[in-house]
């Protein structure tokens, strides 16, 4: 029997239209004559969904009883008995009630597929089992009803039902997803814009990954043997020339095409320090890369193409962007150059973009030694030309051109000497002059085949030849070395300029600076070590790379900064000339460390200033808010103790009530002050245990004046217990409710409701007062802050500050949101207790 085909409509959240799309597909199939029935559809009372289901045959569901209420589940036996061609089964991740054929609905679907019936179903992205942790971090809710990833991945078709978060929230606000009683809670919790955006991104990335799997399963059909990651990493190869800015911008445009593209700019430096970048150009390109959201790197290597390819493999680059000079390309042999070498070394999964430009600029590099030495390859080539060149030239002149004359022969030998000087410097040129003079004497100066010279003029000619050869070789060698030295110094100044620019920009990342040191000098690790005094052990203030050097004596290179600080590098020994740049880097690293510590001290000073501000506010509170109730108590007591006035019972009761009211206000104020002091000193020690919310809230409302008319309480008894400190939670609720009552209109009671939301319990305190602007929603939780004028009572603005502090101390959160229709809603979220 042929297995049925599974089609799934995937959505980012409830309400995007998965069920509607599934029913619309069913209607289309019925219109085409396909035998399609409804196995089970959860329309949740949505009119449009119910309307779309009309006209479709429905298999009667199985009726079960769960917790005293009837529920409908998919009747697998009835569907198998009816045996349609296609069946619509909603909510693939649903958990079946006890008494069902299978524990999960996806297992019912698998049974129908095995029977040869095609199934169309729906599922939300948060229901995939492997994404539970990511979903919880995105929206703060752990999905309990899940489906194994393999079930969805092995579906024959997966179609995304997409919708923007703003459109879904509008649909929710219009009552098209949930009933009116659940709209506010849903919008303020599970359907927040940030959470919906994260779920949408997760759904798109998961579907892109599913497309990659399809390509891997059918490479021949799709003509795509190599599957690319959906996240593009675009590497830009830079040589320090001004065309690098255009290359960086081109890479940024390429990164904007796929979602989440990343730009990596790489400046490839020659190990011999040749051809440095123009002063300031690298700093400009680094700043441009960072402004476009990319990262700038530098590597050292004698072969630019090899260094680029190694870096590309290390970062898993999917695209490489290189610049190609039109003028330089015309002077180059076909197949030569960095671009050609990179093209040959690129793997099948990496795209190479060549951007033509008119500039001609060689690759830059790090500083070379001041006593510049030529590259080994050049020296070897120079010796080959200096020694073998005269020999080959002698054979050519003897066998092919025997009658050129001694003067022309000397000019040709002089050319070989100059070439040896250009390539390998002075020693190969001197060797070429010596070998050339001997060969000239033996083969071309009469008498031949002997070292004697019969004509004095020939002797003078050979002497002049040797002198000119030595002089030219010396001049050429000196010019080449000066050029190399100038290039090295130019690169050194460029790095120092870039370092000075980072100082002016105020960069305070010690790790970033050490990484620049490690990349510039191609070291394995870099560490900044310091100690308190001469005999104290060394401590690592910051490091990058492996292995981390623990002591200066263990490093391959160490540069001392002051008396008790050292920059230690490991990987290879650097020439002494590099220490000047290393010293500049080390000084900058010490300055960055000092700035970071000064910043920390400044933060502590700000904390002390804030404490001083609170003490000042506390003195103001003591001088005013404490004095007012004390004055009332003093006046009432003085009146009662007066002997010359006969007080009636009603008068005495009124005076005693005033004393009691003033004492209560003092007690409440002093309690808040003590609570604030405990929070600031960190002496709050909560006793965490499982507590019923419906036991704590009524106790917290006991201190509210006339709570029966001021507060409307709606706490379901079925709520799960919360993990908290009962006493601290009572103080939190009391302060929040008291604040709400204070600002509510006289005939508008404060509504206190609670509900469970996947692992957490939320208490909502809703008032219909004047509300609070968005910019003030966090300020109201700052000590000694009062928003507007309080219409009843007085206070020093500590209630909400203490409430938030206690809420965080017991593992909860407290924040404010607007009440739909006007007012303010305080939301207290607490972790639900996990009972064994």
PDB file of N, CA and C in Angstrom, residues 639-721:
ATOM      1  N   UNK A 639      -4.555  67.881  73.220  1.00  0.00           N
ATOM      2  CA  UNK A 639      -5.981  68.179  73.451  1.00  0.00           C
ATOM      3  C   UNK A 639      -6.583  67.226  74.476  1.00  0.00           C
ATOM      4  N   UNK A 640      -6.252  65.938  74.383  1.00  0.00           N
ATOM      5  CA  UNK A 640      -6.813  64.967  75.329  1.00  0.00           C
ATOM      6  C   UNK A 640      -6.311  65.199  76.748  1.00  0.00           C
ATOM      7  N   UNK A 641      -5.079  65.685  76.876  1.00  0.00           N
ATOM      8  CA  UNK A 641      -4.518  65.917  78.221  1.00  0.00           C
ATOM      9  C   UNK A 641      -4.918  67.255  78.797  1.00  0.00           C
ATOM     10  N   UNK A 642      -5.606  68.055  77.997  1.00  0.00           N
ATOM     11  CA  UNK A 642      -5.998  69.376  78.503  1.00  0.00           C
ATOM     12  C   UNK A 642      -7.060  69.225  79.595  1.00  0.00           C
ATOM     13  N   UNK A 643      -6.860  69.926  80.745  1.00  0.00           N
ATOM     14  CA  UNK A 643      -7.792  69.837  81.884  1.00  0.00           C
ATOM     15  C   UNK A 643      -8.915  70.854  81.809  1.00  0.00           C
ATOM     16  N   UNK A 644      -8.770  71.876  80.999  1.00  0.00           N
ATOM     17  CA  UNK A 644      -9.769  72.939  80.986  1.00  0.00           C
ATOM     18  C   UNK A 644     -10.844  72.733  79.928  1.00  0.00           C
ATOM     19  N   UNK A 645     -10.783  71.611  79.229  1.00  0.00           N
ATOM     20  CA  UNK A 645     -11.805  71.320  78.218  1.00  0.00           C
ATOM     21  C   UNK A 645     -12.411  69.959  78.528  1.00  0.00           C
ATOM     22  N   UNK A 646     -13.743  69.910  78.542  1.00  0.00           N
ATOM     23  CA  UNK A 646     -14.455  68.664  78.755  1.00  0.00           C
ATOM     24  C   UNK A 646     -14.834  68.087  77.389  1.00  0.00           C
ATOM     25  N   UNK A 647     -14.169  67.029  76.974  1.00  0.00           N
ATOM     26  CA  UNK A 647     -14.418  66.424  75.674  1.00  0.00           C
ATOM     27  C   UNK A 647     -15.544  65.406  75.749  1.00  0.00           C
ATOM     28  N   UNK A 648     -16.402  65.447  74.754  1.00  0.00           N
ATOM     29  CA  UNK A 648     -17.459  64.434  74.690  1.00  0.00           C
ATOM     30  C   UNK A 648     -16.856  63.116  74.201  1.00  0.00           C
ATOM     31  N   UNK A 649     -17.643  62.058  74.291  1.00  0.00           N
ATOM     32  CA  UNK A 649     -17.158  60.762  73.837  1.00  0.00           C
ATOM     33  C   UNK A 649     -16.858  60.774  72.342  1.00  0.00           C
ATOM     34  N   UNK A 650     -17.709  61.453  71.561  1.00  0.00           N
ATOM     35  CA  UNK A 650     -17.458  61.528  70.116  1.00  0.00           C
ATOM     36  C   UNK A 650     -16.167  62.280  69.813  1.00  0.00           C
ATOM     37  N   UNK A 651     -15.934  63.384  70.586  1.00  0.00           N
ATOM     38  CA  UNK A 651     -14.700  64.142  70.364  1.00  0.00           C
ATOM     39  C   UNK A 651     -13.475  63.322  70.723  1.00  0.00           C
ATOM     40  N   UNK A 652     -13.591  62.619  71.880  1.00  0.00           N
ATOM     41  CA  UNK A 652     -12.437  61.793  72.291  1.00  0.00           C
ATOM     42  C   UNK A 652     -12.161  60.690  71.250  1.00  0.00           C
ATOM     43  N   UNK A 653     -13.240  60.093  70.724  1.00  0.00           N
ATOM     44  CA  UNK A 653     -13.054  59.044  69.709  1.00  0.00           C
ATOM     45  C   UNK A 653     -12.413  59.620  68.441  1.00  0.00           C
ATOM     46  N   UNK A 654     -12.811  60.834  68.077  1.00  0.00           N
ATOM     47  CA  UNK A 654     -12.237  61.448  66.881  1.00  0.00           C
ATOM     48  C   UNK A 654     -10.764  61.759  67.080  1.00  0.00           C
ATOM     49  N   UNK A 655     -10.392  62.275  68.270  1.00  0.00           N
ATOM     50  CA  UNK A 655      -8.982  62.565  68.544  1.00  0.00           C
ATOM     51  C   UNK A 655      -8.152  61.281  68.577  1.00  0.00           C
ATOM     52  N   UNK A 656      -8.708  60.239  69.183  1.00  0.00           N
ATOM     53  CA  UNK A 656      -7.978  58.957  69.216  1.00  0.00           C
ATOM     54  C   UNK A 656      -7.819  58.376  67.806  1.00  0.00           C
ATOM     55  N   UNK A 657      -8.862  58.553  66.979  1.00  0.00           N
ATOM     56  CA  UNK A 657      -8.753  58.077  65.595  1.00  0.00           C
ATOM     57  C   UNK A 657      -7.668  58.846  64.842  1.00  0.00           C
ATOM     58  N   UNK A 658      -7.552  60.163  65.124  1.00  0.00           N
ATOM     59  CA  UNK A 658      -6.497  60.942  64.466  1.00  0.00           C
ATOM     60  C   UNK A 658      -5.118  60.463  64.909  1.00  0.00           C
ATOM     61  N   UNK A 659      -5.008  60.136  66.200  1.00  0.00           N
ATOM     62  CA  UNK A 659      -3.727  59.612  66.691  1.00  0.00           C
ATOM     63  C   UNK A 659      -3.392  58.283  66.018  1.00  0.00           C
ATOM     64  N   UNK A 660      -4.411  57.430  65.929  1.00  0.00           N
ATOM     65  CA  UNK A 660      -4.184  56.125  65.298  1.00  0.00           C
ATOM     66  C   UNK A 660      -3.826  56.279  63.817  1.00  0.00           C
ATOM     67  N   UNK A 661      -4.507  57.190  63.115  1.00  0.00           N
ATOM     68  CA  UNK A 661      -4.220  57.400  61.693  1.00  0.00           C
ATOM     69  C   UNK A 661      -2.804  57.930  61.495  1.00  0.00           C
ATOM     70  N   UNK A 662      -2.399  58.891  62.335  1.00  0.00           N
ATOM     71  CA  UNK A 662      -1.039  59.420  62.224  1.00  0.00           C
ATOM     72  C   UNK A 662       0.007  58.361  62.527  1.00  0.00           C
ATOM     73  N   UNK A 663      -0.274  57.524  63.563  1.00  0.00           N
ATOM     74  CA  UNK A 663       0.680  56.453  63.893  1.00  0.00           C
ATOM     75  C   UNK A 663       0.785  55.450  62.748  1.00  0.00           C
ATOM     76  N   UNK A 664      -0.355  55.123  62.112  1.00  0.00           N
ATOM     77  CA  UNK A 664      -0.319  54.198  60.979  1.00  0.00           C
ATOM     78  C   UNK A 664       0.494  54.767  59.826  1.00  0.00           C
ATOM     79  N   UNK A 665       0.315  56.066  59.557  1.00  0.00           N
ATOM     80  CA  UNK A 665       1.087  56.680  58.474  1.00  0.00           C
ATOM     81  C   UNK A 665       2.569  56.673  58.796  1.00  0.00           C
ATOM     82  N   UNK A 666       2.915  56.964  60.043  1.00  0.00           N
ATOM     83  CA  UNK A 666       4.324  56.902  60.431  1.00  0.00           C
ATOM     84  C   UNK A 666       4.877  55.488  60.303  1.00  0.00           C
ATOM     85  N   UNK A 667       4.096  54.528  60.758  1.00  0.00           N
ATOM     86  CA  UNK A 667       4.549  53.141  60.688  1.00  0.00           C
ATOM     87  C   UNK A 667       4.766  52.710  59.234  1.00  0.00           C
ATOM     88  N   UNK A 668       3.836  53.096  58.363  1.00  0.00           N
ATOM     89  CA  UNK A 668       3.965  52.741  56.951  1.00  0.00           C
ATOM     90  C   UNK A 668       5.186  53.416  56.323  1.00  0.00           C
ATOM     91  N   UNK A 669       5.409  54.683  56.631  1.00  0.00           N
ATOM     92  CA  UNK A 669       6.535  55.423  56.067  1.00  0.00           C
ATOM     93  C   UNK A 669       7.863  54.868  56.568  1.00  0.00           C
ATOM     94  N   UNK A 670       7.942  54.641  57.878  1.00  0.00           N
ATOM     95  CA  UNK A 670       9.181  54.100  58.438  1.00  0.00           C
ATOM     96  C   UNK A 670       9.444  52.693  57.900  1.00  0.00           C
ATOM     97  N   UNK A 671       8.368  51.901  57.736  1.00  0.00           N
ATOM     98  CA  UNK A 671       8.545  50.566  57.163  1.00  0.00           C
ATOM     99  C   UNK A 671       9.115  50.612  55.763  1.00  0.00           C
ATOM    100  N   UNK A 672       8.617  51.529  54.940  1.00  0.00           N
ATOM    101  CA  UNK A 672       9.161  51.656  53.587  1.00  0.00           C
ATOM    102  C   UNK A 672      10.612  52.107  53.597  1.00  0.00           C
ATOM    103  N   UNK A 673      10.932  53.046  54.509  1.00  0.00           N
ATOM    104  CA  UNK A 673      12.321  53.497  54.601  1.00  0.00           C
ATOM    105  C   UNK A 673      13.244  52.353  55.017  1.00  0.00           C
ATOM    106  N   UNK A 674      12.810  51.558  55.958  1.00  0.00           N
ATOM    107  CA  UNK A 674      13.622  50.420  56.386  1.00  0.00           C
ATOM    108  C   UNK A 674      13.755  49.383  55.265  1.00  0.00           C
ATOM    109  N   UNK A 675      12.653  49.164  54.547  1.00  0.00           N
ATOM    110  CA  UNK A 675      12.716  48.219  53.431  1.00  0.00           C
ATOM    111  C   UNK A 675      13.688  48.688  52.365  1.00  0.00           C
ATOM    112  N   UNK A 676      13.657  49.995  52.049  1.00  0.00           N
ATOM    113  CA  UNK A 676      14.583  50.529  51.064  1.00  0.00           C
ATOM    114  C   UNK A 676      16.027  50.370  51.532  1.00  0.00           C
ATOM    115  N   UNK A 677      16.262  50.598  52.805  1.00  0.00           N
ATOM    116  CA  UNK A 677      17.606  50.434  53.354  1.00  0.00           C
ATOM    117  C   UNK A 677      18.061  48.982  53.241  1.00  0.00           C
ATOM    118  N   UNK A 678      17.163  48.035  53.499  1.00  0.00           N
ATOM    119  CA  UNK A 678      17.518  46.621  53.379  1.00  0.00           C
ATOM    120  C   UNK A 678      17.847  46.251  51.929  1.00  0.00           C
ATOM    121  N   UNK A 679      17.091  46.821  50.992  1.00  0.00           N
ATOM    122  CA  UNK A 679      17.355  46.522  49.590  1.00  0.00           C
ATOM    123  C   UNK A 679      18.699  47.073  49.147  1.00  0.00           C
ATOM    124  N   UNK A 680      19.016  48.307  49.575  1.00  0.00           N
ATOM    125  CA  UNK A 680      20.268  48.932  49.147  1.00  0.00           C
ATOM    126  C   UNK A 680      21.489  48.280  49.778  1.00  0.00           C
ATOM    127  N   UNK A 681      21.330  47.746  50.967  1.00  0.00           N
ATOM    128  CA  UNK A 681      22.460  47.086  51.633  1.00  0.00           C
ATOM    129  C   UNK A 681      22.529  45.604  51.322  1.00  0.00           C
ATOM    130  N   UNK A 682      21.553  45.071  50.577  1.00  0.00           N
ATOM    131  CA  UNK A 682      21.568  43.664  50.194  1.00  0.00           C
ATOM    132  C   UNK A 682      21.315  42.708  51.326  1.00  0.00           C
ATOM    133  N   UNK A 683      20.560  43.113  52.347  1.00  0.00           N
ATOM    134  CA  UNK A 683      20.306  42.255  53.510  1.00  0.00           C
ATOM    135  C   UNK A 683      18.957  41.562  53.445  1.00  0.00           C
ATOM    136  N   UNK A 684      18.254  41.661  52.297  1.00  0.00           N
ATOM    137  CA  UNK A 684      16.975  40.963  52.165  1.00  0.00           C
ATOM    138  C   UNK A 684      17.264  39.482  51.932  1.00  0.00           C
ATOM    139  N   UNK A 685      16.767  38.624  52.816  1.00  0.00           N
ATOM    140  CA  UNK A 685      16.987  37.180  52.706  1.00  0.00           C
ATOM    141  C   UNK A 685      15.638  36.486  52.598  1.00  0.00           C
ATOM    142  N   UNK A 686      15.104  36.311  51.392  1.00  0.00           N
ATOM    143  CA  UNK A 686      13.775  35.720  51.243  1.00  0.00           C
ATOM    144  C   UNK A 686      13.759  34.240  51.601  1.00  0.00           C
ATOM    145  N   UNK A 687      12.639  33.793  52.142  1.00  0.00           N
ATOM    146  CA  UNK A 687      12.409  32.381  52.447  1.00  0.00           C
ATOM    147  C   UNK A 687      11.497  31.843  51.351  1.00  0.00           C
ATOM    148  N   UNK A 688      12.089  31.180  50.367  1.00  0.00           N
ATOM    149  CA  UNK A 688      11.366  30.750  49.178  1.00  0.00           C
ATOM    150  C   UNK A 688      10.663  29.420  49.448  1.00  0.00           C
ATOM    151  N   UNK A 689       9.380  29.400  49.161  1.00  0.00           N
ATOM    152  CA  UNK A 689       8.606  28.166  49.256  1.00  0.00           C
ATOM    153  C   UNK A 689       7.364  28.317  48.380  1.00  0.00           C
ATOM    154  N   UNK A 690       6.602  27.205  48.226  1.00  0.00           N
ATOM    155  CA  UNK A 690       5.390  27.234  47.419  1.00  0.00           C
ATOM    156  C   UNK A 690       4.268  27.922  48.188  1.00  0.00           C
ATOM    157  N   UNK A 691       3.616  28.896  47.535  1.00  0.00           N
ATOM    158  CA  UNK A 691       2.572  29.702  48.192  1.00  0.00           C
ATOM    159  C   UNK A 691       1.383  29.804  47.243  1.00  0.00           C
ATOM    160  N   UNK A 692       0.171  29.768  47.804  1.00  0.00           N
ATOM    161  CA  UNK A 692      -1.044  30.006  47.032  1.00  0.00           C
ATOM    162  C   UNK A 692      -1.289  31.507  46.934  1.00  0.00           C
ATOM    163  N   UNK A 693      -1.475  31.996  45.721  1.00  0.00           N
ATOM    164  CA  UNK A 693      -1.670  33.430  45.520  1.00  0.00           C
ATOM    165  C   UNK A 693      -2.984  33.907  46.140  1.00  0.00           C
ATOM    166  N   UNK A 694      -4.016  33.065  46.102  1.00  0.00           N
ATOM    167  CA  UNK A 694      -5.298  33.498  46.647  1.00  0.00           C
ATOM    168  C   UNK A 694      -5.290  33.577  48.172  1.00  0.00           C
ATOM    169  N   UNK A 695      -4.204  33.114  48.826  1.00  0.00           N
ATOM    170  CA  UNK A 695      -4.075  33.294  50.267  1.00  0.00           C
ATOM    171  C   UNK A 695      -3.339  34.588  50.609  1.00  0.00           C
ATOM    172  N   UNK A 696      -2.410  34.995  49.749  1.00  0.00           N
ATOM    173  CA  UNK A 696      -1.572  36.162  50.058  1.00  0.00           C
ATOM    174  C   UNK A 696      -2.294  37.462  49.721  1.00  0.00           C
ATOM    175  N   UNK A 697      -2.963  37.507  48.559  1.00  0.00           N
ATOM    176  CA  UNK A 697      -3.549  38.764  48.103  1.00  0.00           C
ATOM    177  C   UNK A 697      -4.583  39.314  49.077  1.00  0.00           C
ATOM    178  N   UNK A 698      -5.537  38.508  49.586  1.00  0.00           N
ATOM    179  CA  UNK A 698      -6.497  39.083  50.558  1.00  0.00           C
ATOM    180  C   UNK A 698      -5.833  39.662  51.792  1.00  0.00           C
ATOM    181  N   UNK A 699      -4.748  39.032  52.266  1.00  0.00           N
ATOM    182  CA  UNK A 699      -4.038  39.570  53.428  1.00  0.00           C
ATOM    183  C   UNK A 699      -3.386  40.917  53.093  1.00  0.00           C
ATOM    184  N   UNK A 700      -2.864  41.038  51.849  1.00  0.00           N
ATOM    185  CA  UNK A 700      -2.231  42.295  51.443  1.00  0.00           C
ATOM    186  C   UNK A 700      -3.234  43.424  51.346  1.00  0.00           C
ATOM    187  N   UNK A 701      -4.516  43.094  51.044  1.00  0.00           N
ATOM    188  CA  UNK A 701      -5.532  44.132  50.891  1.00  0.00           C
ATOM    189  C   UNK A 701      -6.119  44.573  52.221  1.00  0.00           C
ATOM    190  N   UNK A 702      -5.725  43.920  53.308  1.00  0.00           N
ATOM    191  CA  UNK A 702      -6.326  44.247  54.605  1.00  0.00           C
ATOM    192  C   UNK A 702      -6.019  45.677  55.021  1.00  0.00           C
ATOM    193  N   UNK A 703      -4.859  46.201  54.624  1.00  0.00           N
ATOM    194  CA  UNK A 703      -4.510  47.559  55.031  1.00  0.00           C
ATOM    195  C   UNK A 703      -5.048  48.641  54.124  1.00  0.00           C
ATOM    196  N   UNK A 704      -5.778  48.283  53.059  1.00  0.00           N
ATOM    197  CA  UNK A 704      -6.321  49.280  52.137  1.00  0.00           C
ATOM    198  C   UNK A 704      -7.606  49.847  52.725  1.00  0.00           C
ATOM    199  N   UNK A 705      -7.765  51.168  52.777  1.00  0.00           N
ATOM    200  CA  UNK A 705      -9.008  51.749  53.314  1.00  0.00           C
ATOM    201  C   UNK A 705     -10.207  51.310  52.494  1.00  0.00           C
ATOM    202  N   UNK A 706     -11.211  50.735  53.186  1.00  0.00           N
ATOM    203  CA  UNK A 706     -12.455  50.281  52.561  1.00  0.00           C
ATOM    204  C   UNK A 706     -12.159  49.450  51.312  1.00  0.00           C
ATOM    205  N   UNK A 707     -11.445  48.308  51.449  1.00  0.00           N
ATOM    206  CA  UNK A 707     -11.066  47.535  50.269  1.00  0.00           C
ATOM    207  C   UNK A 707     -12.255  46.952  49.532  1.00  0.00           C
ATOM    208  N   UNK A 708     -13.366  46.773  50.196  1.00  0.00           N
ATOM    209  CA  UNK A 708     -14.530  46.186  49.541  1.00  0.00           C
ATOM    210  C   UNK A 708     -15.013  47.007  48.373  1.00  0.00           C
ATOM    211  N   UNK A 709     -14.965  48.342  48.480  1.00  0.00           N
ATOM    212  CA  UNK A 709     -15.440  49.195  47.389  1.00  0.00           C
ATOM    213  C   UNK A 709     -14.312  49.704  46.507  1.00  0.00           C
ATOM    214  N   UNK A 710     -13.058  49.709  47.024  1.00  0.00           N
ATOM    215  CA  UNK A 710     -11.937  50.257  46.267  1.00  0.00           C
ATOM    216  C   UNK A 710     -11.262  49.227  45.387  1.00  0.00           C
ATOM    217  N   UNK A 711     -11.392  47.928  45.684  1.00  0.00           N
ATOM    218  CA  UNK A 711     -10.680  46.885  44.988  1.00  0.00           C
ATOM    219  C   UNK A 711     -11.653  45.784  44.591  1.00  0.00           C
ATOM    220  N   UNK A 712     -11.548  45.345  43.327  1.00  0.00           N
ATOM    221  CA  UNK A 712     -12.326  44.222  42.835  1.00  0.00           C
ATOM    222  C   UNK A 712     -11.371  43.061  42.614  1.00  0.00           C
ATOM    223  N   UNK A 713     -11.528  42.005  43.392  1.00  0.00           N
ATOM    224  CA  UNK A 713     -10.574  40.903  43.414  1.00  0.00           C
ATOM    225  C   UNK A 713     -11.111  39.736  42.587  1.00  0.00           C
ATOM    226  N   UNK A 714     -10.261  39.200  41.680  1.00  0.00           N
ATOM    227  CA  UNK A 714     -10.631  38.058  40.846  1.00  0.00           C
ATOM    228  C   UNK A 714      -9.427  37.135  40.725  1.00  0.00           C
ATOM    229  N   UNK A 715      -9.231  36.279  41.735  1.00  0.00           N
ATOM    230  CA  UNK A 715      -8.116  35.340  41.770  1.00  0.00           C
ATOM    231  C   UNK A 715      -8.685  33.928  41.654  1.00  0.00           C
ATOM    232  N   UNK A 716      -8.519  33.228  40.525  1.00  0.00           N
ATOM    233  CA  UNK A 716      -9.068  31.868  40.390  1.00  0.00           C
ATOM    234  C   UNK A 716      -8.435  30.909  41.390  1.00  0.00           C
ATOM    235  N   UNK A 717      -9.235  30.011  41.932  1.00  0.00           N
ATOM    236  CA  UNK A 717      -8.716  29.021  42.864  1.00  0.00           C
ATOM    237  C   UNK A 717      -7.879  27.962  42.159  1.00  0.00           C
ATOM    238  N   UNK A 718      -8.052  27.839  40.841  1.00  0.00           N
ATOM    239  CA  UNK A 718      -7.324  26.808  40.094  1.00  0.00           C
ATOM    240  C   UNK A 718      -5.909  27.227  39.709  1.00  0.00           C
ATOM    241  N   UNK A 719      -5.511  28.435  40.117  1.00  0.00           N
ATOM    242  CA  UNK A 719      -4.162  28.881  39.773  1.00  0.00           C
ATOM    243  C   UNK A 719      -3.105  27.978  40.404  1.00  0.00           C
ATOM    244  N   UNK A 720      -2.012  27.718  39.690  1.00  0.00           N
ATOM    245  CA  UNK A 720      -0.921  26.955  40.329  1.00  0.00           C
ATOM    246  C   UNK A 720      -0.257  27.781  41.425  1.00  0.00           C
ATOM    247  N   UNK A 721       0.388  27.097  42.335  1.00  0.00           N
ATOM    248  CA  UNK A 721       1.119  27.779  43.404  1.00  0.00           C
ATOM    249  C   UNK A 721       2.354  28.471  42.818  1.00  0.00           C
TER     250      UNK A 721
END
